[in-house]
Short mmCIF file of C-alpha atoms and ligand atoms in Angstrom, two decimals:
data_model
loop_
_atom_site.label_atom_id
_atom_site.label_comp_id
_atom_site.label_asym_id
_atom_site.label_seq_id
_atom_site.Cartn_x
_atom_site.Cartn_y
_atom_site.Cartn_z
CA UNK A 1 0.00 0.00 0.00
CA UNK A 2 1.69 3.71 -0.87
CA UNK A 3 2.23 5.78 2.08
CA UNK A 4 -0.17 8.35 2.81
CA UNK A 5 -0.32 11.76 3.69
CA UNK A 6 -2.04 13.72 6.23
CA UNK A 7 -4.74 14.86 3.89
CA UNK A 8 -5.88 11.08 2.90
CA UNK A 9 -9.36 10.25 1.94
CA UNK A 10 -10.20 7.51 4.32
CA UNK A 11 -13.43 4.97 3.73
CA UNK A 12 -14.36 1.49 4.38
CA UNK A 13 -17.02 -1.35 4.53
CA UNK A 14 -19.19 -1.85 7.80
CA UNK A 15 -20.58 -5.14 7.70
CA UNK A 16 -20.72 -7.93 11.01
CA UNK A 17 -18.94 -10.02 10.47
CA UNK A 18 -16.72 -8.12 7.77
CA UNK A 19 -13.82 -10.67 6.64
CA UNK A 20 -15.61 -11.73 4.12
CA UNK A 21 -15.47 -8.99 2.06
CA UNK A 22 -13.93 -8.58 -1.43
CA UNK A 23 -14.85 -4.67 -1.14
CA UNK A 24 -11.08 -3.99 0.12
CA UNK A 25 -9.35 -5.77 -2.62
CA UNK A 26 -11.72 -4.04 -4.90
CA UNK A 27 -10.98 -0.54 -3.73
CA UNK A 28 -7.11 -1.07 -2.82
CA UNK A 29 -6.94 -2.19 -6.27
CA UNK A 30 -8.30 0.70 -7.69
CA UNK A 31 -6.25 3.01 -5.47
CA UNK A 32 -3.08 1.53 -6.29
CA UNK A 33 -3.83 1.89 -9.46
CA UNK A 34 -4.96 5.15 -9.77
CA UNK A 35 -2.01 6.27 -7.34
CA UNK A 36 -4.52 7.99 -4.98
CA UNK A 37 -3.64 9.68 -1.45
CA UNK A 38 -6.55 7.43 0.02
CA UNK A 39 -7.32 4.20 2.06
CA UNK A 40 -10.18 1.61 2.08
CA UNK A 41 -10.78 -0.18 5.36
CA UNK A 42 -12.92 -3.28 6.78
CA UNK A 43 -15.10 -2.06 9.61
CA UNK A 44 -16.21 -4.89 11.77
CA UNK A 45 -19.38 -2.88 13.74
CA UNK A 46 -21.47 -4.93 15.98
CA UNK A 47 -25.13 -4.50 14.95
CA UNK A 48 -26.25 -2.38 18.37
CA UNK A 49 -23.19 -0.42 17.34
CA UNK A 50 -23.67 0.42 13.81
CA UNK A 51 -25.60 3.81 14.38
CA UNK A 52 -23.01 5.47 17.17
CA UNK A 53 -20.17 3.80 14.74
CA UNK A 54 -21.53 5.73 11.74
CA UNK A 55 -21.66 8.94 13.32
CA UNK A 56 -18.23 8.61 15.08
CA UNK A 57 -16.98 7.94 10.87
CA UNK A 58 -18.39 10.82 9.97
CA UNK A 59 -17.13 12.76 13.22
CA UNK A 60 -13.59 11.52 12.50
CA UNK A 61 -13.60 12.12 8.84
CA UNK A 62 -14.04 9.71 6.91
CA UNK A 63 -15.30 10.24 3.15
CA UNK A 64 -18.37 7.42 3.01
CA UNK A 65 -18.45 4.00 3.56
CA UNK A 66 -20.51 0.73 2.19
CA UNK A 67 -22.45 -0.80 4.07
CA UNK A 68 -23.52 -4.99 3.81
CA UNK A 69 -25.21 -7.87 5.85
CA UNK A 70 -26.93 -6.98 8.56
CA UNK A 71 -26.62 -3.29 8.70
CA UNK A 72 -28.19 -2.37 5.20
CA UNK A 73 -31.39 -1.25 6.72
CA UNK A 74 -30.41 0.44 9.65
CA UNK A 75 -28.41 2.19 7.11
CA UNK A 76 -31.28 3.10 5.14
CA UNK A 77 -33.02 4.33 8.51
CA UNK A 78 -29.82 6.39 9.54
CA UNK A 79 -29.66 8.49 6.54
CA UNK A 80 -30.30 12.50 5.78
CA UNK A 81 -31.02 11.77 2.14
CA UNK A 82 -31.24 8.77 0.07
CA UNK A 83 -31.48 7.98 -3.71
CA UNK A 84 -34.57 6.32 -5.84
CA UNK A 85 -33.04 2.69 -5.67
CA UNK A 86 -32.37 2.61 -1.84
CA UNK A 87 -35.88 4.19 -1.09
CA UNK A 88 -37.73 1.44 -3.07
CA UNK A 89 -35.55 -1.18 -1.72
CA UNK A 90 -35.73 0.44 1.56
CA UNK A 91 -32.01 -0.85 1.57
CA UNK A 92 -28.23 1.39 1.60
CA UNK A 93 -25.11 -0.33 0.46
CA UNK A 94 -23.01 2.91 -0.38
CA UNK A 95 -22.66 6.11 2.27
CA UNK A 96 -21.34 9.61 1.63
CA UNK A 97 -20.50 11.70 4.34
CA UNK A 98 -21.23 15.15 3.13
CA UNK A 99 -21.36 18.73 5.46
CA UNK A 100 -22.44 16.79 8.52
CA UNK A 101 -24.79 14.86 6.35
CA UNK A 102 -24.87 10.78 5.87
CA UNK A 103 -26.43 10.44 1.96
CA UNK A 104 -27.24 7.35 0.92
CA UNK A 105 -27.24 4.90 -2.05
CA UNK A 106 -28.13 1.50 -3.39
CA UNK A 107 -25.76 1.16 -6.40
CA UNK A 108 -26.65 -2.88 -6.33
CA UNK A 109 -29.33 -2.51 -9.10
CA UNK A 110 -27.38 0.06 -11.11
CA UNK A 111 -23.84 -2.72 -10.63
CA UNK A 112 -26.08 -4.69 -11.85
CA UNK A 113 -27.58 -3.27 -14.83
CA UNK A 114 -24.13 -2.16 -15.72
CA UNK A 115 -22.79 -5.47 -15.73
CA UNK A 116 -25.44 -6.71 -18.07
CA UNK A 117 -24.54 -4.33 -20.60
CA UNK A 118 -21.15 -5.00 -20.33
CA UNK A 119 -22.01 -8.61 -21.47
CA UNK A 120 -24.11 -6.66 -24.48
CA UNK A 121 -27.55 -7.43 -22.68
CA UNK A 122 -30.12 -4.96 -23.01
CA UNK A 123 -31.64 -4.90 -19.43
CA UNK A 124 -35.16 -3.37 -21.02
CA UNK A 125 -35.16 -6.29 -23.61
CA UNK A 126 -38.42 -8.03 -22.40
CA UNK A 127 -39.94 -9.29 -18.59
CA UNK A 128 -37.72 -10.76 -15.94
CA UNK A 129 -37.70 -13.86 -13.03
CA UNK A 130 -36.48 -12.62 -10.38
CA UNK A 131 -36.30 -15.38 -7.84
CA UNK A 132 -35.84 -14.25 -3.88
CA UNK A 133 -37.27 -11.89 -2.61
CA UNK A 134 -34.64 -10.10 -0.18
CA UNK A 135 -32.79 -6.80 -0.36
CA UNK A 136 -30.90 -7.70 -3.72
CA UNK A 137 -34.03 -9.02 -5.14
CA UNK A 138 -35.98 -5.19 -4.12
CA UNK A 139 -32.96 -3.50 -5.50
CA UNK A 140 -33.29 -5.08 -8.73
CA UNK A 141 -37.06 -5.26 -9.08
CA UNK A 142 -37.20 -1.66 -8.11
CA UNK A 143 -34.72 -0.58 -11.19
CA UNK A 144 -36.28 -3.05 -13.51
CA UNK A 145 -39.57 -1.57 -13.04
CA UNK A 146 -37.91 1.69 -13.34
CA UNK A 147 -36.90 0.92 -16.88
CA UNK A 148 -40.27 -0.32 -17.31
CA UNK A 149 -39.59 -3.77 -17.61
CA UNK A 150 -42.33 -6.78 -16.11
CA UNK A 151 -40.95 -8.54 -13.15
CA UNK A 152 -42.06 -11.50 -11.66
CA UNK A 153 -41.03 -12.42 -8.08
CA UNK A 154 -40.86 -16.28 -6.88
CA UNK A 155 -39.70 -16.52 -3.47
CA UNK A 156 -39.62 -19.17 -1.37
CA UNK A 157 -42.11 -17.99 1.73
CA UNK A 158 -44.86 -16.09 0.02
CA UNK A 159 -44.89 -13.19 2.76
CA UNK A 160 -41.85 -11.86 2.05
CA UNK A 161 -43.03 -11.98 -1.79
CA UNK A 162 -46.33 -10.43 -1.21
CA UNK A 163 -44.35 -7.66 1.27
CA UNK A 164 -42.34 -6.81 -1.49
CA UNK A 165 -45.48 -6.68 -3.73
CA UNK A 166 -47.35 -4.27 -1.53
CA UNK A 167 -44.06 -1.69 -1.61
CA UNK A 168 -43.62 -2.07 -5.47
CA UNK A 169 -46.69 -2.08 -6.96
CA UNK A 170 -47.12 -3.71 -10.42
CA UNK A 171 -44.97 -6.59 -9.31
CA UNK A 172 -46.41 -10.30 -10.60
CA UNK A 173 -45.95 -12.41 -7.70
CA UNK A 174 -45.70 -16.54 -8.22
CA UNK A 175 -45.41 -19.65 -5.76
CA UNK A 176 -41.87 -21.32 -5.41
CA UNK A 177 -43.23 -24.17 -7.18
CA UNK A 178 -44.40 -22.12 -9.85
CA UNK A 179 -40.21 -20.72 -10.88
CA UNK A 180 -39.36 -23.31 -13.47
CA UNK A 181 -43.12 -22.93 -15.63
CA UNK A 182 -42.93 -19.19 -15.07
CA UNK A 183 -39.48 -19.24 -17.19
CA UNK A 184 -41.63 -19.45 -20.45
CA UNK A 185 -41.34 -15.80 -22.51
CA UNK A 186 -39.05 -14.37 -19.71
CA UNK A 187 -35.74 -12.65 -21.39
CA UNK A 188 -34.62 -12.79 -18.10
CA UNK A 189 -33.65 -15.01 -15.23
CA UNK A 190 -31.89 -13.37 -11.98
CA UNK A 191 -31.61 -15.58 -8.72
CA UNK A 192 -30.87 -13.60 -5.87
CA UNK A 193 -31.03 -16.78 -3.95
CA UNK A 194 -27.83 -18.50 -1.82
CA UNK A 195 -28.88 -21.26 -3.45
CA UNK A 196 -26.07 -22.57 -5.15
CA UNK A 197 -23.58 -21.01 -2.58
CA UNK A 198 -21.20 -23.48 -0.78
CA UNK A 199 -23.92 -24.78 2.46
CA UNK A 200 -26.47 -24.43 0.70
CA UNK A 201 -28.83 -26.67 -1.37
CA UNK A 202 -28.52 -26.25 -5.37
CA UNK A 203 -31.07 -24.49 -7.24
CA UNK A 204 -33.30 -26.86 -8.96
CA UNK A 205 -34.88 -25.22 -11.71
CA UNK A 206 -36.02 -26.57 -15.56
CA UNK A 207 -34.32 -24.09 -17.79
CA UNK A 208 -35.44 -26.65 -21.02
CA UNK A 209 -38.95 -24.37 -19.69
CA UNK A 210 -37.47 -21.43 -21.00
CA UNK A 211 -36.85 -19.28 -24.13
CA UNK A 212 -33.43 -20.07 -26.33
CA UNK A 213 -32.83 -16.52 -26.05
CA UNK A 214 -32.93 -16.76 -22.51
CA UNK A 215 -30.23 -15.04 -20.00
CA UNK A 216 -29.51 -16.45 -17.13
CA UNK A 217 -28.03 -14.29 -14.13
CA UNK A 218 -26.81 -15.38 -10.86
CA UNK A 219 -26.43 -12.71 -8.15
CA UNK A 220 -23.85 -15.84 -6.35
CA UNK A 221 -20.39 -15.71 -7.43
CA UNK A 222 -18.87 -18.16 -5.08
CA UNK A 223 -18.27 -20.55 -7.38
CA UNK A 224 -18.01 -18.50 -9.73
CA UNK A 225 -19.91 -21.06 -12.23
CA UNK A 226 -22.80 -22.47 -9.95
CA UNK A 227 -24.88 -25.57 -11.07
CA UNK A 228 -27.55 -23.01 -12.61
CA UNK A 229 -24.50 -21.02 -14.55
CA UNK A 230 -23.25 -24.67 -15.94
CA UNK A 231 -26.32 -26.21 -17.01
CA UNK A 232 -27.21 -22.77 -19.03
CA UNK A 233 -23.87 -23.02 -21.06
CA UNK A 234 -24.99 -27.03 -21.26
CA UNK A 235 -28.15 -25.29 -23.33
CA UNK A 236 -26.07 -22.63 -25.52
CA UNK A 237 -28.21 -19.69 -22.98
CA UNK A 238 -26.22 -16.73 -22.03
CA UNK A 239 -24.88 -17.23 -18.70
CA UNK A 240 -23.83 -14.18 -15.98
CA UNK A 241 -22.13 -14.87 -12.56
CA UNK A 242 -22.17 -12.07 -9.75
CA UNK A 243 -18.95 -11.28 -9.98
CA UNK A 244 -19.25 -8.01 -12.62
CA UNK A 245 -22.15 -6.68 -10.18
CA UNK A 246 -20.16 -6.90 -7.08
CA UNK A 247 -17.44 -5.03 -9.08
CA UNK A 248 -19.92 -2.39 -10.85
CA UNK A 249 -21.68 -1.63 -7.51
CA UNK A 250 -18.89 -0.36 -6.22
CA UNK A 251 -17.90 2.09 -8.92
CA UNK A 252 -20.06 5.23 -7.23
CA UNK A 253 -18.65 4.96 -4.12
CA UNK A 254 -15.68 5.15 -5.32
CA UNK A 255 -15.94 8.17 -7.93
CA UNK A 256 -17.97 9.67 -4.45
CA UNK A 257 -15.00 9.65 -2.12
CA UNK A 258 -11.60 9.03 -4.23
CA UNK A 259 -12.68 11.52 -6.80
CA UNK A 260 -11.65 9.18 -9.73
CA UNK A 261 -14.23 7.60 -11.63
CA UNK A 262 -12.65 3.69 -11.88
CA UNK A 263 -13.01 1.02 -14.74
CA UNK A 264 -13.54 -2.58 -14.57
CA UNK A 265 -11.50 -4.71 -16.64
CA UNK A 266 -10.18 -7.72 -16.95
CA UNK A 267 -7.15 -6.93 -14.92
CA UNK A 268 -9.63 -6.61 -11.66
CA UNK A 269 -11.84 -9.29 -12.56
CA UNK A 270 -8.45 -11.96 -12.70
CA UNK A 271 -7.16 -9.80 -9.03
CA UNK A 272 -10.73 -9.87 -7.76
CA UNK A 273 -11.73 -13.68 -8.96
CA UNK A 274 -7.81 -15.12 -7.82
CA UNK A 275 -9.20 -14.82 -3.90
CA UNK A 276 -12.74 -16.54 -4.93
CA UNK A 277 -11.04 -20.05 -6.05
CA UNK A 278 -11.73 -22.97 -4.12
CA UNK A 279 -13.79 -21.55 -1.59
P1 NAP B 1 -31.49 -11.71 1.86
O1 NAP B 1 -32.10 -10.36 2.02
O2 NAP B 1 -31.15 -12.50 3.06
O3 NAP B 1 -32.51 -12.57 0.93
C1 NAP B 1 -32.25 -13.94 0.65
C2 NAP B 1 -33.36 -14.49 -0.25
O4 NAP B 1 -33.00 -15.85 -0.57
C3 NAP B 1 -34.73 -14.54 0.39
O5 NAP B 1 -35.69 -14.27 -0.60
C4 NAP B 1 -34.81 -15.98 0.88
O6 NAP B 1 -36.14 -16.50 0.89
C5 NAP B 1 -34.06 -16.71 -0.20
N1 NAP B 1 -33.52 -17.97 0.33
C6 NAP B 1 -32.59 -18.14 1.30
N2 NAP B 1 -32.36 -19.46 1.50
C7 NAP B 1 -33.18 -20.12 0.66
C8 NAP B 1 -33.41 -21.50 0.41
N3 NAP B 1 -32.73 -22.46 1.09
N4 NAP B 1 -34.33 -21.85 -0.54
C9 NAP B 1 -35.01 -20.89 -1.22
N5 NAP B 1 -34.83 -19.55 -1.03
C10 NAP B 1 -33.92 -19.18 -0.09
O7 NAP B 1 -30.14 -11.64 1.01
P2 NAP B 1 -29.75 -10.58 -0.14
O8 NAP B 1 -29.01 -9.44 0.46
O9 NAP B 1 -30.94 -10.32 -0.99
O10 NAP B 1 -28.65 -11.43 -0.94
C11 NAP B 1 -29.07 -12.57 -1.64
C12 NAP B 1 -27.91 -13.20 -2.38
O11 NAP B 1 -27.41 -12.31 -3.38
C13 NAP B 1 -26.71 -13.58 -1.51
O12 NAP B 1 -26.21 -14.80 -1.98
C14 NAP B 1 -25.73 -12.45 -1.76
O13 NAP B 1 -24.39 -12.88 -1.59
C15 NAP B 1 -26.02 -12.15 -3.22
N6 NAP B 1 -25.67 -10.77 -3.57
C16 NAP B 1 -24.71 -10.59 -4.51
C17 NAP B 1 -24.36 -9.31 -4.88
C18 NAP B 1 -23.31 -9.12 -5.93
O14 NAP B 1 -22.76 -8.03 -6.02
N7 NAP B 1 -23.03 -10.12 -6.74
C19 NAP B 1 -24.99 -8.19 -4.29
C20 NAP B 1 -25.98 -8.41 -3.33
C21 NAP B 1 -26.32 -9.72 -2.98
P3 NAP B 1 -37.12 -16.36 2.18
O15 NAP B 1 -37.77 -15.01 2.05
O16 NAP B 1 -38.06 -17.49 2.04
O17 NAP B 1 -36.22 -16.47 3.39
#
């Protein structure tokens, strides 16, 4: 890591627990490489902690911070401002601390979007599946719906679907049971599921339901090629892993605090993707 001087831009990820993270490599990468008088930090903040943490940040200086698992929401709650994405998804992944002020931002569904295009997917093509129903799958359904694009939610416990339903209105909601049949005329396919994760179950889903044109997303990207990702190559379907999102979403924060607007390439995805093998 360069040295750094007194003036430093300092920010970092609160999450509990936080070791998990990529979101240091990501940034560090991007500092190095941009030369920047600036740091990037894991934040382990106990949950009961995360409010009095925040403000202390901002107290001591620091430019923003993301924010992931648990604290999202309470992040959300905490803020002075937010953007569209993070008030539909009632969710905040991405803080800037400006004049006393905590703003917030949920730059999943934009990451997200971005990375699509990158793999020359339209995202306002035609209706999506979104399966899951959880903060990734509001972000998304929020900006889909935004473009003006049909989405379809399939979640496992029909609460949380119908919750999510009741917030976003316009929103077709399905039965578990129903995912595989309700792949039929979708362009789209996002799980935003574990499912596939290492300790969890696989997804079991009939993509043979589904359009040839068909694009299959996975939000999971350890592995990096899950069972769903492998068995859409297997049918000659379009596959994306949640890798480019997870390296797009972080992109604002970023430009917000560095003051450098970065680019994903190949040479991050390789860094990024080295510390995913074999976990
Ligand atoms: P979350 O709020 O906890 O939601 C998880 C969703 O998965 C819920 O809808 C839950 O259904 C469903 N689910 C969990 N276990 C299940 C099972 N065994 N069978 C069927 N459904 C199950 O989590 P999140 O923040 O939305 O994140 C979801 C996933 O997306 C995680 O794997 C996360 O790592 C990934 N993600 C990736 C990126 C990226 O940049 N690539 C960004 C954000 C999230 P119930 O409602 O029934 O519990």
């Amino acid at each position: 890591m360069a040295t750094l001087s007194g003036s430093a831009r300092v920010a970092g990820i609160a999450g509990w627990p936080v070791a998990h993270s990529r979101s240091p490599r990501i940034h560090g990468f991007w500092l190095e490489r941009y030369a920047i008088d600036g740091a990037y930090v894991p934040l382990p903040i106990r949950p009961e902690r995360f409010r009095a943490a925040v403000r202390g940040l901002m107290a001591a200086g620091f430019a923003g911070i993301n924010v992931t698992i648990p604290h999202k929401r309470v992040a959300f709650e905490i803020c002075d401002s937010v953007d569209e994405t993070a008030r539909h998804s009632g969710a905040v992944n991405t803080i800037t601390f400006r004049d006393g002020k905590i703003e917030g931002r949920n730059t999943d569904g934009l990451g997200f979007l971005a990375d699509l295009r990158g793999h020359g997917v339209d995202p306002a093509a035609g209706p999506v599946l979104i399966l899951g129903a959880g903060g990734a799958a509001r972000a998304l359904a929020a900006i889909f719906q935004a473009l003006g694009v049909r989405v379809t939610i399939a979640n496992r416990s029909t609460d949380r679907a119908q919750a999510l339903g009741r917030d976003l209105a316009g929103l077709q909601i399905l039965e578990w049971q129903q995912r595989s049949d309700a792949l039929r005329d979708q362009a789209l396919l996002v799980n935003t599921t574990p499912l596939g994760m290492p300790g969890y179950p696989e997804l079991e889903l009939d993509l043979g339901r589904g359009d040839p044109t068909l694009v299959v997303a996975d939000l999971v990207y350890v592995p990096l090629e899950t069972r769903l990702l492998k068995a859409a190559r297997a049918r000659n379907l379009l596959g994306v892993n949640g890798l480019g999102m997870l390296l797009y979403q972080a992109c604002p924060g970023f430009a917000a605090w560095f003051g450098s607007e970065p680019v994903v390439d190949e040479d991050l995805r390789r860094f990024v993707a080295a510390d995913l093998i074999d976990q």
